[in-house]
CSV table of C-alpha atoms and ligand atoms in Angstrom, one decimal:
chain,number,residue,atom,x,y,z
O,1357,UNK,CA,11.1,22.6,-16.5
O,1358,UNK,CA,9.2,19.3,-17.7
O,1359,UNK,CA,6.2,18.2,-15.1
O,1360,UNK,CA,8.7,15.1,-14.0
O,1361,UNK,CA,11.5,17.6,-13.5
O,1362,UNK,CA,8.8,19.9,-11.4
O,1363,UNK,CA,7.9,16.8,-9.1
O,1364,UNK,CA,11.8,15.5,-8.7
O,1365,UNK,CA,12.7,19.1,-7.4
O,1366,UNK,CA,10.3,18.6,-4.4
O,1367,UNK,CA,12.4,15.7,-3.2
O,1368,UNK,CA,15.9,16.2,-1.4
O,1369,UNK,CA,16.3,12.7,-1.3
O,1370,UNK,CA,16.7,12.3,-4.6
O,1371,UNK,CA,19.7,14.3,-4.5
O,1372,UNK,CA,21.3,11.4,-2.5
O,1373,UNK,CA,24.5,9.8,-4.4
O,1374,UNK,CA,25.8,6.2,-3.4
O,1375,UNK,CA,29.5,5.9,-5.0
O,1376,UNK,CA,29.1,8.5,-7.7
O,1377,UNK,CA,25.8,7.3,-8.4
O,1378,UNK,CA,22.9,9.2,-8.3
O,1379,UNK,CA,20.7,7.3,-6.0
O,1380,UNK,CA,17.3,5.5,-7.9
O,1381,UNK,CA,14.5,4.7,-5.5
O,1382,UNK,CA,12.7,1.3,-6.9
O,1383,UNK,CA,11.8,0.5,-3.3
O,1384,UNK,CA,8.3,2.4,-3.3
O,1385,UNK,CA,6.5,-0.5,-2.5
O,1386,UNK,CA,8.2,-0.9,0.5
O,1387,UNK,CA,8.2,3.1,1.8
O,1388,UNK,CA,8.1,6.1,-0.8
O,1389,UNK,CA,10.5,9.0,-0.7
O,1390,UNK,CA,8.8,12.5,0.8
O,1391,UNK,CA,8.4,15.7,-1.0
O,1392,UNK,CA,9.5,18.8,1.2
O,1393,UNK,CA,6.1,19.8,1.9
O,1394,UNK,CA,5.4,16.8,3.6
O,1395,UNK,CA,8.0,17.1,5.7
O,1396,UNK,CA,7.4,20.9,6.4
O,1397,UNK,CA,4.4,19.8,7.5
O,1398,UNK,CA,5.7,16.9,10.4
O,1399,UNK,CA,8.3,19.8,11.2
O,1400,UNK,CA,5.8,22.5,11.3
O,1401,UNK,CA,4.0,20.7,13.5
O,1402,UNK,CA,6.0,19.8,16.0
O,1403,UNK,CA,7.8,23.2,16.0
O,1404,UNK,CA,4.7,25.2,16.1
O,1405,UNK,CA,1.4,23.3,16.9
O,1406,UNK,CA,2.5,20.7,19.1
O,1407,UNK,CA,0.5,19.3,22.1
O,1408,UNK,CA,-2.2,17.0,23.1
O,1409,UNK,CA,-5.8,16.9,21.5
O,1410,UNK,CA,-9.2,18.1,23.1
O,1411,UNK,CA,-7.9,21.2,25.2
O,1412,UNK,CA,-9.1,24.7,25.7
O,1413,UNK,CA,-5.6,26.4,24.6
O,1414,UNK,CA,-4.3,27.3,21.4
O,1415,UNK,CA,-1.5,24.5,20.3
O,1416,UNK,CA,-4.3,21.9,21.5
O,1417,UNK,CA,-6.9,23.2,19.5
O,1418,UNK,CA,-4.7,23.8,16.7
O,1419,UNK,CA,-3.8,19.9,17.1
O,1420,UNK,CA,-7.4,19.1,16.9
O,1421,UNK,CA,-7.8,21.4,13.8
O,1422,UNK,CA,-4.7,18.8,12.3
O,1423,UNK,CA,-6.4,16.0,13.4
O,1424,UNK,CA,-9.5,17.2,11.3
O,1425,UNK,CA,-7.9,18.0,8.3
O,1426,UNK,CA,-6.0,14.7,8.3
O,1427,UNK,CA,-9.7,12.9,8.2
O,1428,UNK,CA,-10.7,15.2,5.7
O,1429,UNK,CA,-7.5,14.5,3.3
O,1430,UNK,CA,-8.2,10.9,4.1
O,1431,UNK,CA,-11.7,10.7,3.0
O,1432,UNK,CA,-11.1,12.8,-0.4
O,1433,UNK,CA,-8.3,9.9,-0.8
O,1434,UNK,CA,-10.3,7.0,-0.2
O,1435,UNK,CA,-13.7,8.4,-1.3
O,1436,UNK,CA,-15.6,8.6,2.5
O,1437,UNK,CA,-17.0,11.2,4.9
O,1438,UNK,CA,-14.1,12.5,7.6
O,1439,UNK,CA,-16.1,10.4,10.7
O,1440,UNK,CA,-15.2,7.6,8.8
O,1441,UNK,CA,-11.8,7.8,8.7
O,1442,UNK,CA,-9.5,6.5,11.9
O,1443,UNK,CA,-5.8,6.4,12.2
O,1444,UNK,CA,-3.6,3.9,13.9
O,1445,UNK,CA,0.3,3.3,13.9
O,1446,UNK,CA,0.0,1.2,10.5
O,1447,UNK,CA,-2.4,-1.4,8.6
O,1448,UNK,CA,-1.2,-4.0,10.6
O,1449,UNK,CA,-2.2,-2.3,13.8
O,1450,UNK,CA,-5.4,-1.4,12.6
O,1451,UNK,CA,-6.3,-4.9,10.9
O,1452,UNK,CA,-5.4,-6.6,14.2
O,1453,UNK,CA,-7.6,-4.4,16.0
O,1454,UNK,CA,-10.6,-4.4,13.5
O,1455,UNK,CA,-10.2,-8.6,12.8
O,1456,UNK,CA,-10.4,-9.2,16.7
O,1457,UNK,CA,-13.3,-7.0,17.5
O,1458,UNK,CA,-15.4,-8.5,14.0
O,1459,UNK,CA,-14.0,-12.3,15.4
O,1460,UNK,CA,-15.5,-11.4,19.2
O,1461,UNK,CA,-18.6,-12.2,17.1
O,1462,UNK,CA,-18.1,-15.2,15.2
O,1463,UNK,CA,-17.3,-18.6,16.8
O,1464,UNK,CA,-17.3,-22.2,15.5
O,1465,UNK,CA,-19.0,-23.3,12.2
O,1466,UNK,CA,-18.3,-19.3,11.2
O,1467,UNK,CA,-15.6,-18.5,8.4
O,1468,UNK,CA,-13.5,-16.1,7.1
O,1469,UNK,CA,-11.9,-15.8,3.6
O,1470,UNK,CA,-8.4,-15.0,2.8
O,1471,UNK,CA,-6.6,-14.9,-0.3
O,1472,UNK,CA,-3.0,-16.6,-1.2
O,1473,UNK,CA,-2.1,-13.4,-3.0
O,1474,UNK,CA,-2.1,-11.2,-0.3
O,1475,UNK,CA,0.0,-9.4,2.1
O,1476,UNK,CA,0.3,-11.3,5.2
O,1477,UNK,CA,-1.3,-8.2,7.4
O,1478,UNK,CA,-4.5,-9.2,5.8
O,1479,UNK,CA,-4.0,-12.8,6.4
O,1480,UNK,CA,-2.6,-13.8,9.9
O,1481,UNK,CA,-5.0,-11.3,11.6
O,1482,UNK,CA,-7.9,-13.3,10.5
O,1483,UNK,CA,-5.9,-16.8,10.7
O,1484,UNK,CA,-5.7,-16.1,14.2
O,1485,UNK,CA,-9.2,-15.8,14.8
O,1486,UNK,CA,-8.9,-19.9,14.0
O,1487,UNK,CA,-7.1,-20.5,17.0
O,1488,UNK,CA,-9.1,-18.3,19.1
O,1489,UNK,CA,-12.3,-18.7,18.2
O,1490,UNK,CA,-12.3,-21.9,16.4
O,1491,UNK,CA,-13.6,-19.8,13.0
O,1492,UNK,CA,-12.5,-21.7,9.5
O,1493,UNK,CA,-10.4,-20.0,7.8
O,1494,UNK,CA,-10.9,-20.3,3.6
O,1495,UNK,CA,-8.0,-19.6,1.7
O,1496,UNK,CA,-8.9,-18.3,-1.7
O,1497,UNK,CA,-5.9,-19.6,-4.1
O,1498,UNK,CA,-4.1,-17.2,-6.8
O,1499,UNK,CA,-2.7,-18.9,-10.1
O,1500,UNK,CA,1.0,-19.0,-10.1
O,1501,UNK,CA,1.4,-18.9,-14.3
O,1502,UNK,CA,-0.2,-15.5,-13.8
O,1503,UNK,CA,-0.1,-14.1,-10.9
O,1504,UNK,CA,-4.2,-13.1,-10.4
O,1505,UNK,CA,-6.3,-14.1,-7.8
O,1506,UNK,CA,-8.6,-17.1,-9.2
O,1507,UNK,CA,-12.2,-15.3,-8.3
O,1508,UNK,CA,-13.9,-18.2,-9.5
O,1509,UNK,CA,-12.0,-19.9,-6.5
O,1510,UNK,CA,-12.5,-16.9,-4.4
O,1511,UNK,CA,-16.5,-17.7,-5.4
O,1512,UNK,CA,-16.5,-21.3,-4.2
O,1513,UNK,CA,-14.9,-20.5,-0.8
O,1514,UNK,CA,-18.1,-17.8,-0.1
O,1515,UNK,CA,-20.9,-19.5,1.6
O,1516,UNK,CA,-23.5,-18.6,4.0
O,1517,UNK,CA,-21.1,-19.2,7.1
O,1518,UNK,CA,-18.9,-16.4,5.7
O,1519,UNK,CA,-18.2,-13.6,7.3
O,1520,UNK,CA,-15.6,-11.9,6.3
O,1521,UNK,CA,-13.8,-11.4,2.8
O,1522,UNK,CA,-10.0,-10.3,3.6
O,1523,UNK,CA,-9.3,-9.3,-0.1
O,1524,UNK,CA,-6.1,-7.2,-1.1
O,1525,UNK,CA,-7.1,-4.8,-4.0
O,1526,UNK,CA,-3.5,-4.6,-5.0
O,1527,UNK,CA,-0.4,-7.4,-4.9
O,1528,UNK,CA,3.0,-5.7,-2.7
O,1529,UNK,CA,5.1,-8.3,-4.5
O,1530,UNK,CA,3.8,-8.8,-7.9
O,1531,UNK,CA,1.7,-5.6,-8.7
O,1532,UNK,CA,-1.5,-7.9,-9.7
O,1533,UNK,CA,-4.3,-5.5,-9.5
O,1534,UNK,CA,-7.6,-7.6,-8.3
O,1535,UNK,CA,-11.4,-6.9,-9.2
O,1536,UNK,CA,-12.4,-6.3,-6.0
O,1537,UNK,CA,-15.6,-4.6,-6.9
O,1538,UNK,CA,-16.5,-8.4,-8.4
O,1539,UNK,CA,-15.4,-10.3,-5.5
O,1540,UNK,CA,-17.1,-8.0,-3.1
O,1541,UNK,CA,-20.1,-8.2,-5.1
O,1542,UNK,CA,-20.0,-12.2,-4.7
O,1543,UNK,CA,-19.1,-11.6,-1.0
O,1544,UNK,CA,-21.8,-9.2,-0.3
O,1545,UNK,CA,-24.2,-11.6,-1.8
O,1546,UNK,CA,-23.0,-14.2,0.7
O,1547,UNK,CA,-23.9,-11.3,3.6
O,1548,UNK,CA,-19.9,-11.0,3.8
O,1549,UNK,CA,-18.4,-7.8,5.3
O,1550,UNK,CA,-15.4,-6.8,2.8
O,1551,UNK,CA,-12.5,-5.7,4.3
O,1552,UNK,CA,-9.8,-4.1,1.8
O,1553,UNK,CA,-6.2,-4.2,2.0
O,1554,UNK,CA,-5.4,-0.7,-0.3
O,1555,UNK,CA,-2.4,-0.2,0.8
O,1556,UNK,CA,-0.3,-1.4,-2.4
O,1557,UNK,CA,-3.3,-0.1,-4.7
O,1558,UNK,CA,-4.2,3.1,-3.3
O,1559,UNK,CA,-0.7,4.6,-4.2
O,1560,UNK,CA,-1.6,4.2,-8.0
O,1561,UNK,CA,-4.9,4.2,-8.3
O,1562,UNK,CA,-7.4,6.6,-6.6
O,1563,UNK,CA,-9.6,4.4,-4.5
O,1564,UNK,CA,-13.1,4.6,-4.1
O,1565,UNK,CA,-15.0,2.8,-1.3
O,1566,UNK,CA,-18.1,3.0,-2.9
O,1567,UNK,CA,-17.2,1.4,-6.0
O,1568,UNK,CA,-14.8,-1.2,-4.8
O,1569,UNK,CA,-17.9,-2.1,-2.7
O,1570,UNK,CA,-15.8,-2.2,0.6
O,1571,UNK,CA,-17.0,-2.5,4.1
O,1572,UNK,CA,-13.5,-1.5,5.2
O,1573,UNK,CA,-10.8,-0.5,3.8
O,1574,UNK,CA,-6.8,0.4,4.9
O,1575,UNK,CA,-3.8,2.2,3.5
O,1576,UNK,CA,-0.7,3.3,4.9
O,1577,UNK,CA,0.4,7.2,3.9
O,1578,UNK,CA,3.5,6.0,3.8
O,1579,UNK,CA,3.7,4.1,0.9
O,1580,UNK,CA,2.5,7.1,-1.4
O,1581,UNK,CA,4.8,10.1,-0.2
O,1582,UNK,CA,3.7,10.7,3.2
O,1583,UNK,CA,5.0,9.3,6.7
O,1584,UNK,CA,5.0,6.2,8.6
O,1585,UNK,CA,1.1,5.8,9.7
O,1586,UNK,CA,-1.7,3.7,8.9
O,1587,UNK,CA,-5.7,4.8,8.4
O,1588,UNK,CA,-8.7,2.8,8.0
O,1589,UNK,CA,-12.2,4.0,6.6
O,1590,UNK,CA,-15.2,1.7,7.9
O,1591,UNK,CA,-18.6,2.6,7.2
O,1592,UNK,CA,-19.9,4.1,9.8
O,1593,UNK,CA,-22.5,1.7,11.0
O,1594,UNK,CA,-20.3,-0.7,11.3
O,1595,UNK,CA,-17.3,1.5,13.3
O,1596,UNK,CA,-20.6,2.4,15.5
O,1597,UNK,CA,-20.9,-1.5,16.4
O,1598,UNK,CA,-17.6,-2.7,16.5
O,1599,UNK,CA,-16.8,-4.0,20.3
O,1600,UNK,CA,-13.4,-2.6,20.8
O,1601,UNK,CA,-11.3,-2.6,24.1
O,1602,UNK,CA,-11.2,0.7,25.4
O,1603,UNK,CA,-9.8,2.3,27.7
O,1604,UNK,CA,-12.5,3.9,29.8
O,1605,UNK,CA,-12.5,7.4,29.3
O,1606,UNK,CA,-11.3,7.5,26.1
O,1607,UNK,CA,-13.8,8.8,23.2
O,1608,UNK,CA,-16.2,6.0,22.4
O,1609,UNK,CA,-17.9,8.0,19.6
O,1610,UNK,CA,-16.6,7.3,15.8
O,1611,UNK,CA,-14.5,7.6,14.5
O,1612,UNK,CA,-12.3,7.8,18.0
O,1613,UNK,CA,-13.2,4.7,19.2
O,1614,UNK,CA,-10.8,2.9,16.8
O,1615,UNK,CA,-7.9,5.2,17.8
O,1616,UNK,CA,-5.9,3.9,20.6
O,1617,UNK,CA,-4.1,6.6,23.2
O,1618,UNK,CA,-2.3,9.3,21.7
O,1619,UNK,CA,-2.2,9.9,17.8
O,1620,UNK,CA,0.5,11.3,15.7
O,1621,UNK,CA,-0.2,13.8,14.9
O,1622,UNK,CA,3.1,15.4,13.2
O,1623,UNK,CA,2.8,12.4,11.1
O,1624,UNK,CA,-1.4,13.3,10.5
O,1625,UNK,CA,-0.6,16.5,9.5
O,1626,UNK,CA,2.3,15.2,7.1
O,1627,UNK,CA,-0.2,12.5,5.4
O,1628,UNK,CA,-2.3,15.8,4.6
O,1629,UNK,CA,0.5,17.3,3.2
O,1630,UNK,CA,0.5,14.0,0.7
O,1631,UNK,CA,-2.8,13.9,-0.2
O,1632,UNK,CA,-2.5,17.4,-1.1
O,1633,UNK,CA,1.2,16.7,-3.0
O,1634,UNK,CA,-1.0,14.1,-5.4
O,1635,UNK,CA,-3.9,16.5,-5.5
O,1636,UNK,CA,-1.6,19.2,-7.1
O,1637,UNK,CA,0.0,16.0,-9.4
O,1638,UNK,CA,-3.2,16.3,-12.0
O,1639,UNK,CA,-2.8,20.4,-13.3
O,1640,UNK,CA,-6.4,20.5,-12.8
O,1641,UNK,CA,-6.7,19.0,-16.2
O,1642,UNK,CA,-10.6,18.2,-15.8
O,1643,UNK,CA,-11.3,21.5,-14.2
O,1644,UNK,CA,-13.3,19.9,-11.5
O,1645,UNK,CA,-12.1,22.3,-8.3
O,1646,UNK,CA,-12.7,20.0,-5.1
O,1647,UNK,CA,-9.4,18.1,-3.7
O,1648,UNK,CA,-11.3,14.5,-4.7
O,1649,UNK,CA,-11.5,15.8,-8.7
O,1650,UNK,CA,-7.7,17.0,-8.4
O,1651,UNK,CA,-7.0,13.8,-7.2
O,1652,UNK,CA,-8.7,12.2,-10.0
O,1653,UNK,CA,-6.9,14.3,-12.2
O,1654,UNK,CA,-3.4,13.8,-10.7
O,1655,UNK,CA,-4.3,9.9,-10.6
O,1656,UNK,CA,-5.0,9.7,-14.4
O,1657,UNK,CA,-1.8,11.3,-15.2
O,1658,UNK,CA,0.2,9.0,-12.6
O,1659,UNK,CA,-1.3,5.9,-14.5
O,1660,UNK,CA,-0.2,7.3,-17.6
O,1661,UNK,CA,3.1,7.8,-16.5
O,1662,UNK,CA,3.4,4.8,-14.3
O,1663,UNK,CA,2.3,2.3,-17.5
O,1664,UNK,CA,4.9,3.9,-19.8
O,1665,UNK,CA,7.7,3.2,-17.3
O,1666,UNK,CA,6.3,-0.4,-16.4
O,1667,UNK,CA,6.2,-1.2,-20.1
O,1668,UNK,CA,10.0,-0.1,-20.4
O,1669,UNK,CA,10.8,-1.7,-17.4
O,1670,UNK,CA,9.1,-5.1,-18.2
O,1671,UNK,CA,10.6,-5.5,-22.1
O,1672,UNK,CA,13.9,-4.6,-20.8
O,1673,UNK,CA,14.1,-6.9,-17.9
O,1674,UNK,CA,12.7,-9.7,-20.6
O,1675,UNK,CA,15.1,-9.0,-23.3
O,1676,UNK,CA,17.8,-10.2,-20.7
O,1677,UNK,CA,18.4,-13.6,-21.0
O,1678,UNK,CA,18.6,-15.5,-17.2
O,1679,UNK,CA,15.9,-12.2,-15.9
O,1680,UNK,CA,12.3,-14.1,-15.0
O,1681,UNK,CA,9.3,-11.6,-14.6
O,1682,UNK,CA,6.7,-12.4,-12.8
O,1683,UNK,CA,2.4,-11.7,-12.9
O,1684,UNK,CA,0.4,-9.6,-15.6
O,1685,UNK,CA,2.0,-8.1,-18.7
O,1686,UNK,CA,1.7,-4.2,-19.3
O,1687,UNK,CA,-1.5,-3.0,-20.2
O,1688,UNK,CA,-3.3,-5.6,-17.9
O,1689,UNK,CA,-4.4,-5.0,-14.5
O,1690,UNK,CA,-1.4,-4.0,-12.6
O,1691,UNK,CA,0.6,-1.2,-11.1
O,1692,UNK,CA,4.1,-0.4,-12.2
O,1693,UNK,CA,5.7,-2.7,-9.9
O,1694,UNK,CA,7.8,-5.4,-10.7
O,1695,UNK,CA,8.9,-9.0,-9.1
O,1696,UNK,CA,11.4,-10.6,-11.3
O,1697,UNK,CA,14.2,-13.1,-10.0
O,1698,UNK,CA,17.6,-13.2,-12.0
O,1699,UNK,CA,18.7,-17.3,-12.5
O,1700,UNK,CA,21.8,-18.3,-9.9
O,1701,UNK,CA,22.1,-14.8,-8.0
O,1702,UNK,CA,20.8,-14.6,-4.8
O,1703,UNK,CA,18.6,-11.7,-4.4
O,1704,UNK,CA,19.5,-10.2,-1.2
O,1705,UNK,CA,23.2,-10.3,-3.5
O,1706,UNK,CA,21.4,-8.5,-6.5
O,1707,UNK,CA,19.8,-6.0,-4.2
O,1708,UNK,CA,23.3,-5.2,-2.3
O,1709,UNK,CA,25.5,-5.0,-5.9
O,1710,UNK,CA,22.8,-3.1,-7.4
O,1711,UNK,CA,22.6,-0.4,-4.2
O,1712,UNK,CA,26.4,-0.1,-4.5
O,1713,UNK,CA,25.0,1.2,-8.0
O,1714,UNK,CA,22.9,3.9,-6.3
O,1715,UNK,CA,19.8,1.3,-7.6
O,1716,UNK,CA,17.7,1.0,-4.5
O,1717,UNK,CA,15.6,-2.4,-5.1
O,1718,UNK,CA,13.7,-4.8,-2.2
O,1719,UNK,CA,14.2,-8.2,-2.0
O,1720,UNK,CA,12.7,-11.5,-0.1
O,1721,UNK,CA,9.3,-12.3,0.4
O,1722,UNK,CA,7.7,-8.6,1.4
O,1723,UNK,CA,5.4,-10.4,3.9
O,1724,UNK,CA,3.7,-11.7,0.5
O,1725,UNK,CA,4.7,-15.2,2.0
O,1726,UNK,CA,2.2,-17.5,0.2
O,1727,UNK,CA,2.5,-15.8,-3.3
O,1728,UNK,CA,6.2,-16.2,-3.5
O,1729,UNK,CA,6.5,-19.8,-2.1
O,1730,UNK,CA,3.5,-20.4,-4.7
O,1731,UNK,CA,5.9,-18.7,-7.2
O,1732,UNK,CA,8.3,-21.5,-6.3
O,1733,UNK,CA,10.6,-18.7,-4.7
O,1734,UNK,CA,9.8,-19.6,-0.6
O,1735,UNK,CA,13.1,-18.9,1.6
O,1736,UNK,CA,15.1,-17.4,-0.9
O,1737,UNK,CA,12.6,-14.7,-2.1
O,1738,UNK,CA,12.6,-12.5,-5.0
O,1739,UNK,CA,13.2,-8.9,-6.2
O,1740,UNK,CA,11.5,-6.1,-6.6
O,1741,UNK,CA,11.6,-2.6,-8.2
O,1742,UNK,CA,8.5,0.0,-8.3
O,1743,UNK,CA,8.4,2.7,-9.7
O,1744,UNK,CA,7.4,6.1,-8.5
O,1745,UNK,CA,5.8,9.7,-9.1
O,1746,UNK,CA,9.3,10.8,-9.5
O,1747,UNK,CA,11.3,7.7,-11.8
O,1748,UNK,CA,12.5,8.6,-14.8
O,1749,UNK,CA,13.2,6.3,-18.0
O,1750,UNK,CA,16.6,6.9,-17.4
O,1751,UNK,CA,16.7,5.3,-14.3
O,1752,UNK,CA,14.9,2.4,-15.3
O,1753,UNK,CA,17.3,1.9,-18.3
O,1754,UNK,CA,20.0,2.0,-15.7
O,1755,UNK,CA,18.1,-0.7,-13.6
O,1756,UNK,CA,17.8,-2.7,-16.2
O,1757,UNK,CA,21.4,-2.0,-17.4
O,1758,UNK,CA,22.4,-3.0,-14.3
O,1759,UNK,CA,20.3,-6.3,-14.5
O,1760,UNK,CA,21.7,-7.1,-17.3
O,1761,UNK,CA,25.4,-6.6,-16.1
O,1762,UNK,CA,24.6,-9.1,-12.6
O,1763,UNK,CA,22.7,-11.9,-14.9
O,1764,UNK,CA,25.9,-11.7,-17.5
O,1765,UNK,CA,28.1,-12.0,-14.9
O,1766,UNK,CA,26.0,-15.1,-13.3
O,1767,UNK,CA,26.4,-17.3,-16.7
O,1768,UNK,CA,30.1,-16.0,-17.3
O,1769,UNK,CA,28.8,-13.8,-20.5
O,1770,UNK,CA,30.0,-10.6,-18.8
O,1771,UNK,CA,31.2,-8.3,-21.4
O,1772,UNK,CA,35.0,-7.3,-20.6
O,1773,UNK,CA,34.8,-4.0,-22.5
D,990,PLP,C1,-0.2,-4.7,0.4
D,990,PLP,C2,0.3,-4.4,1.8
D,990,PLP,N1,-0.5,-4.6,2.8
D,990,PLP,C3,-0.2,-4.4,4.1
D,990,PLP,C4,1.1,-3.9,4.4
D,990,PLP,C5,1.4,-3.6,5.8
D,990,PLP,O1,1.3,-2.2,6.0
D,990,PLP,P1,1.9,-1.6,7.3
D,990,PLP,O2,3.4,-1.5,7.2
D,990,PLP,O3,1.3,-0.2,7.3
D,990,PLP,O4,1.4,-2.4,8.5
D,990,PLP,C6,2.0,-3.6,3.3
D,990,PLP,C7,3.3,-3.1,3.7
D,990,PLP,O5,4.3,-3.4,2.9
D,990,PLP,C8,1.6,-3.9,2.0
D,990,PLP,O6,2.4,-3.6,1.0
């Protein structure tokens, strides 16, 4: 069995057929597949562990165990210590409740950077703090012909009223990856916190908080094989200080202060089962035995992978006449994730032919608002295909097959054979 074969067979869903068509998942950026161990681990959970945390009985202190091992996955992801690491329902969840408490402490005069090449969960969180606090909020602008954040931009929007930098490490819609070590650098030099949006990065490149020079910094297991959740890492000084509401008996030690009422904790235990999937992705290659060095292993040979596909993916969707790709060429800063936009179909019509064709692609905006209307695309949107741990060439030959067939068909060119 080749190593692609070995990490397709942990996923049932990939069995899936639509019409005859084995079903190809492009839509990782939006939600990955799971492998069975993950959800083993939810099941086994509920089936065998469940109950609440912090009591003197088995199931509860088995819970608690979860809950540990969760932090502990989390940090070896992200790079942290376990007391570090909090979950929530998602990013957005968490963001909202980390940009309110830092914005109980700002007021007029104060300001807080954004960037136009960001998901909107790291945007309107902060934007808000405008209307409520009457902070001034700097919008850092992105160039358009390439798709990058412009840091020089990003540099003249830091000052000594700033705050915050709300910085994305990785675009959702066009797969820009962004120096974020540099801008936090310029940031920390302002006496900015820097709080990272990972959640489009961390599934393709192993993050490290340290390096990347991040205050804060949120990811969502979801979107690299695990279930529907959301953790933060905060240094722990910080998570100390934050002024959170609280309900008054709950935990106010950290990293439990950030949590609000009852956790998931099937869907804790499944996001350790995905750390743990990636970990085993490397073949110990670098023979370095902790979970963090696996990672680093498995992470190098996902990049590999992941640039090989993108670079098939990108000169097929270019060879097709009427196909417009958008952001950073292969071999530049990006992940394997693709916006393109074919000329005179609608997307949301592209994305419904091509799932007919067992292709699963996203269209629309993916809460990337400001970089597709900056794209020219607002209101109608674009596409967008990702690719995965488990896509194959064939598949995206068949995407970009397909591609081909709907942007032939929109200029009349359709072959009739
Ligand atoms: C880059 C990026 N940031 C933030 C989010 C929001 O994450 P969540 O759904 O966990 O709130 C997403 C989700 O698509 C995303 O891709």
């Amino acid at each position: 069995m080749t190593a692609i074969d070995r990490i397709r067979s942990r996923f049932p869903s990939l069995a899936r057929e639509v019409n005859g068509h084995r079903v190809a998942y492009f839509d990782g950026p939006g939600g990955t597949q799971v492998p069975v161990s993950v959800a083993n681990a939810v099941r086994g959970y509920l089936l065998d562990h469940n109950a609440n945390e912090g009591w003197n009985y088995p199931t509860s202190r088995e819970t608690d165990d979860v809950l540990h091992a969760g932090r502990a996955a989390m940090a070896d992801l992200l790079g942290g210590r376990p007391d570090e690491i909090a979950f929530g329902q998602n990013m957005t969840t968490l963001t909202l409740r980390v940009s309110r408490a830092l914005g109980l402490r700002m007021g007029p005069g104060d300001e807080v950077v954004v960037t136009e090449l960001d998901h909107h969960a790291n945007v309107d969180p902060w934007k808000g703090l405008e209307r409520e606090r009457g902070v001034t909020i700097r919008v850092a602008r992105m160039d358009p012909e390439t798709g990058t954040l412009d840091l020089d931009d990003l540099e003249s929007k830091l000052g000594a009223r700033t705050r915050v930098l709300a910085i994305g490490a990785a675009s959702n819609a066009l797969g820009t990856v962004t120096d974020v070590a540099a801008a936090a650098e310029r940031a920390r030099a302002a006496g900015a916190l820097v709080y990272v949006d990972a959640v489009h990065y961390a599934p393709h490149t192993l993050p490290d908080v340290a390096a990347l020079g991040a205050d804060f910094l949120v990811v969502s297991p979801y979107k690299f094989y695990g279930p529907h959740l959301g953790a933060i890492w905060g240094r722990s000084a910080l998570l100390e200080e934050l002024e959170l509401p609280r309900v008054e008996s709950s935990p106010a030690s950290v990293p439990e202060r950030i949590e609000t009422g009852t956790l998931s904790y099937e869907a804790i235990a499944g996001a350790t089962a995905a750390v743990d999937f990636l970990a085993e992705l490397g073949g110990g290659v670098s023979g370095g035995s902790g979970r963090r060095a696996r990672l680093a292993d498995a992470y190098a040979t996902l990049r590999d992978r992941g640039e090989a596909l993108f670079e098939r993916l990108w000169d097929g969707m270019n060879a097709i006449d009427g196909v417009i790709t958008f952001g950073v060429e292969p071999g530049g800063p990006r992940t394997p994730t693709l916006g393109f936009a074919i000329e005179g179909v609608d997307p949301r019509e592209a994305a419904g032919a091509l799932g007919e064709k067992g292709i699963f692609v996203t269209h629309g905006d993916f809460y990337a608002t400001t970089v597709i209307r900056r794209l020219g695309y607002g209101g109608r949107g674009i596409l967008r295909a990702g690719c995965a741990a488990y896509t194959t060439e064939a598949e995206v030959d068949r995407l970009v097959e397909e591609v081909r067939g709907l942007a032939e068909g929109s200029t009349g060119n359709a072959k009739t054979d």
